[in-house]
Short mmCIF file of C-alpha atoms in Angstrom, two decimals:
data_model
loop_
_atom_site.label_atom_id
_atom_site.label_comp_id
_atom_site.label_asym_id
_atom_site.label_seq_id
_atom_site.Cartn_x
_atom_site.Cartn_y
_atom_site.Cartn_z
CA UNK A 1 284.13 143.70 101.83
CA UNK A 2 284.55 144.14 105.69
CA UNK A 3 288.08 144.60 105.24
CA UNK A 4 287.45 147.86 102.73
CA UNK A 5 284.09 148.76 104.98
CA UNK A 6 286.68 148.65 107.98
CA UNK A 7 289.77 150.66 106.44
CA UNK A 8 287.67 153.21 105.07
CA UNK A 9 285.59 153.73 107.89
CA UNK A 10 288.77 154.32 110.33
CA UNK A 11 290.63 156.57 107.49
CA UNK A 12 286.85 158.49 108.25
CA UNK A 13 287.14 158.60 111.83
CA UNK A 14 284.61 155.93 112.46
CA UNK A 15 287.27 154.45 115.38
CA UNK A 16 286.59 156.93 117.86
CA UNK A 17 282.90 156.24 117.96
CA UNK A 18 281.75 156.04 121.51
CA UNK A 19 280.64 152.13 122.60
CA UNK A 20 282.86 149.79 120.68
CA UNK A 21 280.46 150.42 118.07
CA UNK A 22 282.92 150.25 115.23
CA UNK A 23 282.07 146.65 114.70
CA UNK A 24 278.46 147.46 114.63
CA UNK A 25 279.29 150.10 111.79
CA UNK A 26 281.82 148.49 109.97
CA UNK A 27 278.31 145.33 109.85
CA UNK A 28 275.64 148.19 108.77
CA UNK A 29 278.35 149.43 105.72
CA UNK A 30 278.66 146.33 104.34
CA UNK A 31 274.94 145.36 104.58
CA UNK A 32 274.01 148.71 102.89
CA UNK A 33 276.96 147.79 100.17
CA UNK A 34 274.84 144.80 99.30
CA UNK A 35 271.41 146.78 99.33
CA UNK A 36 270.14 145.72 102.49
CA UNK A 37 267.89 148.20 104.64
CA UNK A 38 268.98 150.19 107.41
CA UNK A 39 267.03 152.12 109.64
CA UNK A 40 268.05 155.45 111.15
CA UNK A 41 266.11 156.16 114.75
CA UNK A 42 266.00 158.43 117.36
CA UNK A 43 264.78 159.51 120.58
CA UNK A 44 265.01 162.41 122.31
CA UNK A 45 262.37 162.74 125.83
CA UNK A 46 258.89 163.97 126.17
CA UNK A 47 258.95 167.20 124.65
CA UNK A 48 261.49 167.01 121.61
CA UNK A 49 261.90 164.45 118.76
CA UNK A 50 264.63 163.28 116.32
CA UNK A 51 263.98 162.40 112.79
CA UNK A 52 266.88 160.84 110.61
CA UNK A 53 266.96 158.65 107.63
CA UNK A 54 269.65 157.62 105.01
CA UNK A 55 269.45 156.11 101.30
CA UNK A 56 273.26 155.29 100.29
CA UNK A 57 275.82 152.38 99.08
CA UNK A 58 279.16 152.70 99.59
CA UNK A 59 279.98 151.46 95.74
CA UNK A 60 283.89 150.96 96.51
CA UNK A 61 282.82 148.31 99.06
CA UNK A 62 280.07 147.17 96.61
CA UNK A 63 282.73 146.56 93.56
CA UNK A 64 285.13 144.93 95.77
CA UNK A 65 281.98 142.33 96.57
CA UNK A 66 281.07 141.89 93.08
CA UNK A 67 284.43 140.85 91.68
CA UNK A 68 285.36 138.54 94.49
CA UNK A 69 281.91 137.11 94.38
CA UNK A 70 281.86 136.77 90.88
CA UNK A 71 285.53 135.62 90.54
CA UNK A 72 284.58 132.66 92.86
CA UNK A 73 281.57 131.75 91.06
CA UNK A 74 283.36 131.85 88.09
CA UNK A 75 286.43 129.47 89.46
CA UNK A 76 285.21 126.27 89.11
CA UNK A 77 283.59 126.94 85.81
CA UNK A 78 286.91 127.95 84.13
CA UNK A 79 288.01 126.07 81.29
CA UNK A 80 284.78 125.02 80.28
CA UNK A 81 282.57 125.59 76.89
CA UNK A 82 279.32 124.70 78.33
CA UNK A 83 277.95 123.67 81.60
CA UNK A 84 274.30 122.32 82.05
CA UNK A 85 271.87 124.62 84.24
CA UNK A 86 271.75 122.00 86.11
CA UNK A 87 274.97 122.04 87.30
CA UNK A 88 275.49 126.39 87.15
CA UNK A 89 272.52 126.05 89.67
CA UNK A 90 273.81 123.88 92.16
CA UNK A 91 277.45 126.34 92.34
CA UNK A 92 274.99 129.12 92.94
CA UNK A 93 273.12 127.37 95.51
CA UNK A 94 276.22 126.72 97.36
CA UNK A 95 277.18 129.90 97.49
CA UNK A 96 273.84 131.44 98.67
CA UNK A 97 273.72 129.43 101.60
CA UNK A 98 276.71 130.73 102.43
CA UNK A 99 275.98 134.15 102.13
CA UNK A 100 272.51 133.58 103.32
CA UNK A 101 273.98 133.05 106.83
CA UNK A 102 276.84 135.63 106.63
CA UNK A 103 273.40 138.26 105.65
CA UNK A 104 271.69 137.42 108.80
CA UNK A 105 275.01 137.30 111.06
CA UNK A 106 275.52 140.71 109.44
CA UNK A 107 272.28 141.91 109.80
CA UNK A 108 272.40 140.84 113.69
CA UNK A 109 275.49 142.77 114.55
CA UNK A 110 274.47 146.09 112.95
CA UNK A 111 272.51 148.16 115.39
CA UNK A 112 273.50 150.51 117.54
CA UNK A 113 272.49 153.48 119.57
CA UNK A 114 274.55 156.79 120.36
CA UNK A 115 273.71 159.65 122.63
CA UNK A 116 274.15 163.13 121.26
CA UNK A 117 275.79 165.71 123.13
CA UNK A 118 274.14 168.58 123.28
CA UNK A 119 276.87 170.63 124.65
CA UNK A 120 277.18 173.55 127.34
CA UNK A 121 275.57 176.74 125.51
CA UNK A 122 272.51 177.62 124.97
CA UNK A 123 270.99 174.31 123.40
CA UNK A 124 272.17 172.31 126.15
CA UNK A 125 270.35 174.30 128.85
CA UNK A 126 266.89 174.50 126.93
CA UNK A 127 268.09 170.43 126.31
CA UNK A 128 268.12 169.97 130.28
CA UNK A 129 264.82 172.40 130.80
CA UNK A 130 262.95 170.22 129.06
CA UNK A 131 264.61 166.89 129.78
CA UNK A 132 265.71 166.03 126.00
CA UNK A 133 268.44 163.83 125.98
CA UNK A 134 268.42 163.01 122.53
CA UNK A 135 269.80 159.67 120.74
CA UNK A 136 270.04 158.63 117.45
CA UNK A 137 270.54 154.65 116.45
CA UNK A 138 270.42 152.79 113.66
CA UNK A 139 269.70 148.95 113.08
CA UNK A 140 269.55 146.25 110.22
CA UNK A 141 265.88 145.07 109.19
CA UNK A 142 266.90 141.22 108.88
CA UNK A 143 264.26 140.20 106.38
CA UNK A 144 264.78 142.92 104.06
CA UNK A 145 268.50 142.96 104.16
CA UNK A 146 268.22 138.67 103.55
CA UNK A 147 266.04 139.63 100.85
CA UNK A 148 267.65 142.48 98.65
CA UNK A 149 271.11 141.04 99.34
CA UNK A 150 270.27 137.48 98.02
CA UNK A 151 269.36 139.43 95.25
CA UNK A 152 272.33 141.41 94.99
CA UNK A 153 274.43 138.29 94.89
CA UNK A 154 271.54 136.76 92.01
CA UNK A 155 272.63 139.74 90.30
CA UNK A 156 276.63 139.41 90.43
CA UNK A 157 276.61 135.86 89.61
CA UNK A 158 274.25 136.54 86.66
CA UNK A 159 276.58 139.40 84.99
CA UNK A 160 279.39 137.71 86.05
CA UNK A 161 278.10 134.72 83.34
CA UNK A 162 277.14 137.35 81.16
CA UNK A 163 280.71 139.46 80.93
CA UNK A 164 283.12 136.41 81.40
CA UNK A 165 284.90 136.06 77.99
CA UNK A 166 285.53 131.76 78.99
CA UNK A 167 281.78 131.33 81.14
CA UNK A 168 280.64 128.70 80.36
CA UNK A 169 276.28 128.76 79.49
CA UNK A 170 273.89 126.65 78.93
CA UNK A 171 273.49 125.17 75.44
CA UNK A 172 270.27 126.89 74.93
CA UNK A 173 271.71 130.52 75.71
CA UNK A 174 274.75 130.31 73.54
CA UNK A 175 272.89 131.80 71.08
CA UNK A 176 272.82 134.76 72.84
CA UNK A 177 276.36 134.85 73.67
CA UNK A 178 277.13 136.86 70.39
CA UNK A 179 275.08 139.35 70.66
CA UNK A 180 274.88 140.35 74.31
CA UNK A 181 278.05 139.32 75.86
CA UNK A 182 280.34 141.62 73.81
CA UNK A 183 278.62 144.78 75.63
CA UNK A 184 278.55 143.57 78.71
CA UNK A 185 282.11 143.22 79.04
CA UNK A 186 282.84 146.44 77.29
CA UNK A 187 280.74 148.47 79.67
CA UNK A 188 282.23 146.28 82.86
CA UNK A 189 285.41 147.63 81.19
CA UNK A 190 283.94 151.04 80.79
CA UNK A 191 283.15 151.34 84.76
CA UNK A 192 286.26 149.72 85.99
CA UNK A 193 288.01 152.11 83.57
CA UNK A 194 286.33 155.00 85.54
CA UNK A 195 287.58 153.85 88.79
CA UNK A 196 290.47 153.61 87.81
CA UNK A 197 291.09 157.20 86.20
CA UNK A 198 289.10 158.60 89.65
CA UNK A 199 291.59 156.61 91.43
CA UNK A 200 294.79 157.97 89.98
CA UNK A 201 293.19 161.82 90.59
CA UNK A 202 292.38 160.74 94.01
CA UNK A 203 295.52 159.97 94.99
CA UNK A 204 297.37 163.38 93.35
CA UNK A 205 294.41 164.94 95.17
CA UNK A 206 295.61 163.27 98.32
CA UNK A 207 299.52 163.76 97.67
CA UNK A 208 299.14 167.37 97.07
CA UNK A 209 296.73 168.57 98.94
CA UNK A 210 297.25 167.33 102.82
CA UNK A 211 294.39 165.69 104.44
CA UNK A 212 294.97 161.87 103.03
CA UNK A 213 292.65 160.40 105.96
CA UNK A 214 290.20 161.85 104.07
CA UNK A 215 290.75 160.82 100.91
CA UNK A 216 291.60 158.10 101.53
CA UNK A 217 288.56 157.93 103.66
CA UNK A 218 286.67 158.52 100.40
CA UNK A 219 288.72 156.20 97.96
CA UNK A 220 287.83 152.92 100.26
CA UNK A 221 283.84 153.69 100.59
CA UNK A 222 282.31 155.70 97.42
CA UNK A 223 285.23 156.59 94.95
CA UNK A 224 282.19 155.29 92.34
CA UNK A 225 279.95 157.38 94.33
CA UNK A 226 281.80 160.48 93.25
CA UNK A 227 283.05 158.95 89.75
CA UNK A 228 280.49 157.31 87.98
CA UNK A 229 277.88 160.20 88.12
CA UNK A 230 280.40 162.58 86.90
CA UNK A 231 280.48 160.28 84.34
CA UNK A 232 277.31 160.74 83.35
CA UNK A 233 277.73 164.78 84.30
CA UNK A 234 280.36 164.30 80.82
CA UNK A 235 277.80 163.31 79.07
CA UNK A 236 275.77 165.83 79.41
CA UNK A 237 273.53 164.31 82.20
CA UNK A 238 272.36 166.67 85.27
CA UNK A 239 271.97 166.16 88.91
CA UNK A 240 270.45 167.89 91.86
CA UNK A 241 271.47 167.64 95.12
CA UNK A 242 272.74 169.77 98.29
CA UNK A 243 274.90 169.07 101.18
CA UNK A 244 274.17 171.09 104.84
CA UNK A 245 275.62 170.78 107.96
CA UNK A 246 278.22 167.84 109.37
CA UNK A 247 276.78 165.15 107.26
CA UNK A 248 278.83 163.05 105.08
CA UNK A 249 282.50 162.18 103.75
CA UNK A 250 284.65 164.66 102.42
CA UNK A 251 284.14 165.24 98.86
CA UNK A 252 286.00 167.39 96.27
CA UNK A 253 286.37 170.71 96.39
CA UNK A 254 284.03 171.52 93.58
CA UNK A 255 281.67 169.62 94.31
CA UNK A 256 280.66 171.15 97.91
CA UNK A 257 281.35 174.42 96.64
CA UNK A 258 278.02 173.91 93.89
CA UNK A 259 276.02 171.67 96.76
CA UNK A 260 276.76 173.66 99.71
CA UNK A 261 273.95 175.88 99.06
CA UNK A 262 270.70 176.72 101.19
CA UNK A 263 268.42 175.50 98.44
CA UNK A 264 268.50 172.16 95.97
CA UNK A 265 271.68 173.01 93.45
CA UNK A 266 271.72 171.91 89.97
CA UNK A 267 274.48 169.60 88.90
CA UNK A 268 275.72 169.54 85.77
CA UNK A 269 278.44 170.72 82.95
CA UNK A 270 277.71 174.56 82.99
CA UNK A 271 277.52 175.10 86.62
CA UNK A 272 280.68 172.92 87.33
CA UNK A 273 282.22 175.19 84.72
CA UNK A 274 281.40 178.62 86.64
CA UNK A 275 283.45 177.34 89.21
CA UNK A 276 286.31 176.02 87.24
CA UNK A 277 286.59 176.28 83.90
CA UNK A 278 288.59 172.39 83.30
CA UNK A 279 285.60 170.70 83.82
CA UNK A 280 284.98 170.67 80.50
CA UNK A 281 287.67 167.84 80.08
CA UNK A 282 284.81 165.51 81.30
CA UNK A 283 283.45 165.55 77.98
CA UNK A 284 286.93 164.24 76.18
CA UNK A 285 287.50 161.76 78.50
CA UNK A 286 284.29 160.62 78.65
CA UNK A 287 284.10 160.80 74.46
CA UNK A 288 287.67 158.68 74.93
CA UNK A 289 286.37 156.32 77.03
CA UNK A 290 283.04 155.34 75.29
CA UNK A 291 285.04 155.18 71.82
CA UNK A 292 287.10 152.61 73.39
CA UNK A 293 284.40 150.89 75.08
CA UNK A 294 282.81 150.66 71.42
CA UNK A 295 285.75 149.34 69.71
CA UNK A 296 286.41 146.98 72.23
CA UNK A 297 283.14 145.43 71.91
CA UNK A 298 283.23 145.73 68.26
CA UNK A 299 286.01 143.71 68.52
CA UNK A 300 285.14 140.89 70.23
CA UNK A 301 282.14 140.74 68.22
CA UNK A 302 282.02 138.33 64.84
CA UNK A 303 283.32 139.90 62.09
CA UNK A 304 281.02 141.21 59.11
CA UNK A 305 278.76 142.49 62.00
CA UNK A 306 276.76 145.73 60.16
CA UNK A 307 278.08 148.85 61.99
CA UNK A 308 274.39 149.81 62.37
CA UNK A 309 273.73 147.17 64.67
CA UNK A 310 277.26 147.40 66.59
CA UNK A 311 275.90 151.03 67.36
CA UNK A 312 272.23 149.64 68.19
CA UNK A 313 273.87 147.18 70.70
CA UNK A 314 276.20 149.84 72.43
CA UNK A 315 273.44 152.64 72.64
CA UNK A 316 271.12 149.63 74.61
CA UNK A 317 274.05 148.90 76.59
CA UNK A 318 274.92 152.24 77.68
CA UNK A 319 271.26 153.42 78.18
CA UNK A 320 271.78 150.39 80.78
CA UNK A 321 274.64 151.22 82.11
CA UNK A 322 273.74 154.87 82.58
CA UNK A 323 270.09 153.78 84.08
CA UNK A 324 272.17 151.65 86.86
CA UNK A 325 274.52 154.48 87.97
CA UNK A 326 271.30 156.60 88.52
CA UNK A 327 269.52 153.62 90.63
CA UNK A 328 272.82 152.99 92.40
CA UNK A 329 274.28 156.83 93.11
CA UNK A 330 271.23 158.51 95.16
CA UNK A 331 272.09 159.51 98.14
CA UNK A 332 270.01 160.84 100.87
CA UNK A 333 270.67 161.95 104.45
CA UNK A 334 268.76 163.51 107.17
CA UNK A 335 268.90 164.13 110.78
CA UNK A 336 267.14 166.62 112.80
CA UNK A 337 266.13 167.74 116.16
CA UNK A 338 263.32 169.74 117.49
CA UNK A 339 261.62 170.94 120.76
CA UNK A 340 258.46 171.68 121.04
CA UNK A 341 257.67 171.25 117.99
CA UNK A 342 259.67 174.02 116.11
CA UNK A 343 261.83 173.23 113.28
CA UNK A 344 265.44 171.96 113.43
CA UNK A 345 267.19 173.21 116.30
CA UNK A 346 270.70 173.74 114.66
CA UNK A 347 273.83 173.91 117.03
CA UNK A 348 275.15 171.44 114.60
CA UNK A 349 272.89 168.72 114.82
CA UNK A 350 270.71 168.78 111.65
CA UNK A 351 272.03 168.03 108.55
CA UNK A 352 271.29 167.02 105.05
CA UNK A 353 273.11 165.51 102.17
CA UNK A 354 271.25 164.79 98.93
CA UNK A 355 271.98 163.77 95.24
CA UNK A 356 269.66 162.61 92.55
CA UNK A 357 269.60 162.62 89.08
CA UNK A 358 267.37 163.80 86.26
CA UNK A 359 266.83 160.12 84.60
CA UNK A 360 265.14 161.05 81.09
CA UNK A 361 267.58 163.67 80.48
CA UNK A 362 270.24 161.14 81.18
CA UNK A 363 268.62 158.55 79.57
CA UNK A 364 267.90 160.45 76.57
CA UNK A 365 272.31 161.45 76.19
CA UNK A 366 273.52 158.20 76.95
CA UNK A 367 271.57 156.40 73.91
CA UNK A 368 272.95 159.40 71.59
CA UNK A 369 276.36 159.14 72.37
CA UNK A 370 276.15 155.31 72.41
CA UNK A 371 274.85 155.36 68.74
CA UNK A 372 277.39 157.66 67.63
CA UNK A 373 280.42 155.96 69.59
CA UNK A 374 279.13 152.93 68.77
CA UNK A 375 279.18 153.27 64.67
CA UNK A 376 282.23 154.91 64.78
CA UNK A 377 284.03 152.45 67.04
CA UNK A 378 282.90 149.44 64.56
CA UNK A 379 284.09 151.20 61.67
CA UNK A 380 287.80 151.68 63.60
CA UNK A 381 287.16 147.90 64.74
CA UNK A 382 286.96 147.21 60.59
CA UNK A 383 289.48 148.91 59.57
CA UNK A 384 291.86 147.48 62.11
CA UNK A 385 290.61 144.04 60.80
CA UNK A 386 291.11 144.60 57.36
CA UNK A 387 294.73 146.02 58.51
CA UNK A 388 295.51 142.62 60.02
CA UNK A 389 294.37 140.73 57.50
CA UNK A 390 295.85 142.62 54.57
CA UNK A 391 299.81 141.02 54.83
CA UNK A 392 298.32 137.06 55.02
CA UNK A 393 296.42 138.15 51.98
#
């Protein structure tokens, strides 16, 4: 994780910071890839004051955690039918004391305070009438970064038992091995698969278009930032959000065109579309997608399932899926200055980014296309059964 916090951060620029403080940054990424809390600060003399705050997880960094994390967990369970909780208890033990000290190491190293220049016009000189010298920091809150990120890794280790096709569980929760684990790993599958078709239009994006530093830059920290909510966008889902001033990563073009607005943009399928017309090719792939997540978790499922409840089980599993790429892709960002009380002082150093989503609305589309993908990908899963069976018969 501090190897992708580090390359991504230096594709963004983060190297030139003043202070050595690259360290210190590369720390606060991966603690806020984990869910721990960072706090923005500022100070800025006797007459002025700073505000700033931020609410974001660098998801790249984030996946690259989970499936190292989980694939360790997971190592010395492998080749096992069952394992007593007992014994599942005591690997996860280990492994949180572990982490438990890398947290607070981690928490430790990111803080850090810059000085913002406030340059030679106009600002500057009201700046040095009024003594404001302002500086902006931001620091690790120890006990609730050991907190949410002992819970973060609770969390990995439990999906990781719960997608694993040869996890071993305890003997009472085999019976709900059937029924649950089949969706899990589909929609695992489903995300990854995502990624992985944001990845390859990343890098075209990159080839073709100059700039790689920054798409790159954008591809190591929050490629599921920018992927999974379009997801959900395919679906039908909407967002609001708005981007102002120098704040955050490079995104695509589209997308700052619709959030670079003075106001709180809406986010969705028809106001993508005004701006180009082939973002309507979020619905197929998305349509493609879920139809082979379904099938897939058809098929992995016993056979003589009903098709009713294969489409129950993937509209549940979706609505989660949907509900946790909602919690996890809000973003907010805010930094201002004033003197003497009056507003944001501009020159470049206020700024916003924001993105939230609409949840019922998103909520509400995800368990309709889940029951519909869902009955049609068990009846595909059938048929291919059938198929298979049909020459031994």
């Amino acid at each position: 994780m501090g190897a992708m916090a580090a390359l991504g951060l230096w594709a963004a620029g983060a190297a030139r910071l003043p202070g050595n403080a690259f360290p210190r940054v590369v720390a606060a990424t991966v603690v806020t890839a984990v869910g721990g809390s960072v706090d923005l600060s500022g100070d800025a003399g006797p007459l002025a004051r700073t505000h700033a705050g931020i609410t974001v997880m660098p998801l790249s960094v984030t996946l690259v955690g989970t499936l190292v994390v989980a694939a360790c967990f997971l190592r010395p369970l492998r080749h096992r039918a069952v394992a007593g909780a007992r014994e599942l208890a005591g690997w996860a033990a280990r492994i949180a004391a572990l982490w438990l000290l890398v947290l607070i190491g981690l928490a430790l190293v990111a803080r850090q305070t810059f000085a913002v220049d406030l340059g030679n016009g106009v600002l500057g000189a009201i700046g040095g009438l009024f003594g404001a010298a302002p500086e902006v920091g931001f620091a690790a809150r120890v006990p609730l970064t050991v907190l949410f990120g002992l819970l973060w890794l609770a969390g990995v280790m439990v999906l990781a038992l719960l997608v694993a096709p040869g996890a071993p569980l305890p003997a009472r929760l085999l019976r709900w091995r059937e029924p649950v684990r089949p969706a899990a790993y589909a929609m695992v599958v489903l995300l990854l698969a995502c990624v992985v078709v944001g990845l390859v239009v990343a890098l075209v994006t990159a080839a073709t278009r100059g700039r790689p530093a920054d798409h790159f830059a954008v591809i190591l920290l929050g490629l599921p930032n920018v992927v999974w909510p379009m997801f959900t966008i395919g679906l039908g889902a909407t967002w609001n959000g708005r981007v102002d001033g120098p704040f955050g990563l490079p995104m695509p073009r589209l997308l700052d065109e619709v959030l670079r607005t003075p106001d709180v943009s809406t986010l969705n399928l028809g106001t993508l579309a005004e701006h180009d017309g082939r973002v309507w090719w979020l619905v197929v792939v998305d349509a493609l997608l879920l139809l082979g997540a379904a099938f897939l978790m058809a098929a992995r499922s016993p056979a003589g399932t009903p098709a009713w409840r294969h489409a129950v089980r993937m509209a549940v599993a979706l609505l989660l899926t949907v509900l946790a790429v909602c919690a996890v892709g809000r973003i907010s960002a805010h930094y201002g200055l004033s003197l003497l009380g009056i507003g944001d002082v501009g020159g470049g150093l206020s700024g916003e980014v924001l993105l939230r989503p609409r949840f019922w609305g998103a909520l509400g589309l995800a368990v309709l296309w889940g029951l519909v993908t869902g009955f049609l990908g068990a009846l595909a899963a059938s048929r291919s059964r059938r198929r298979a069976v049909r020459p031994w018969a």
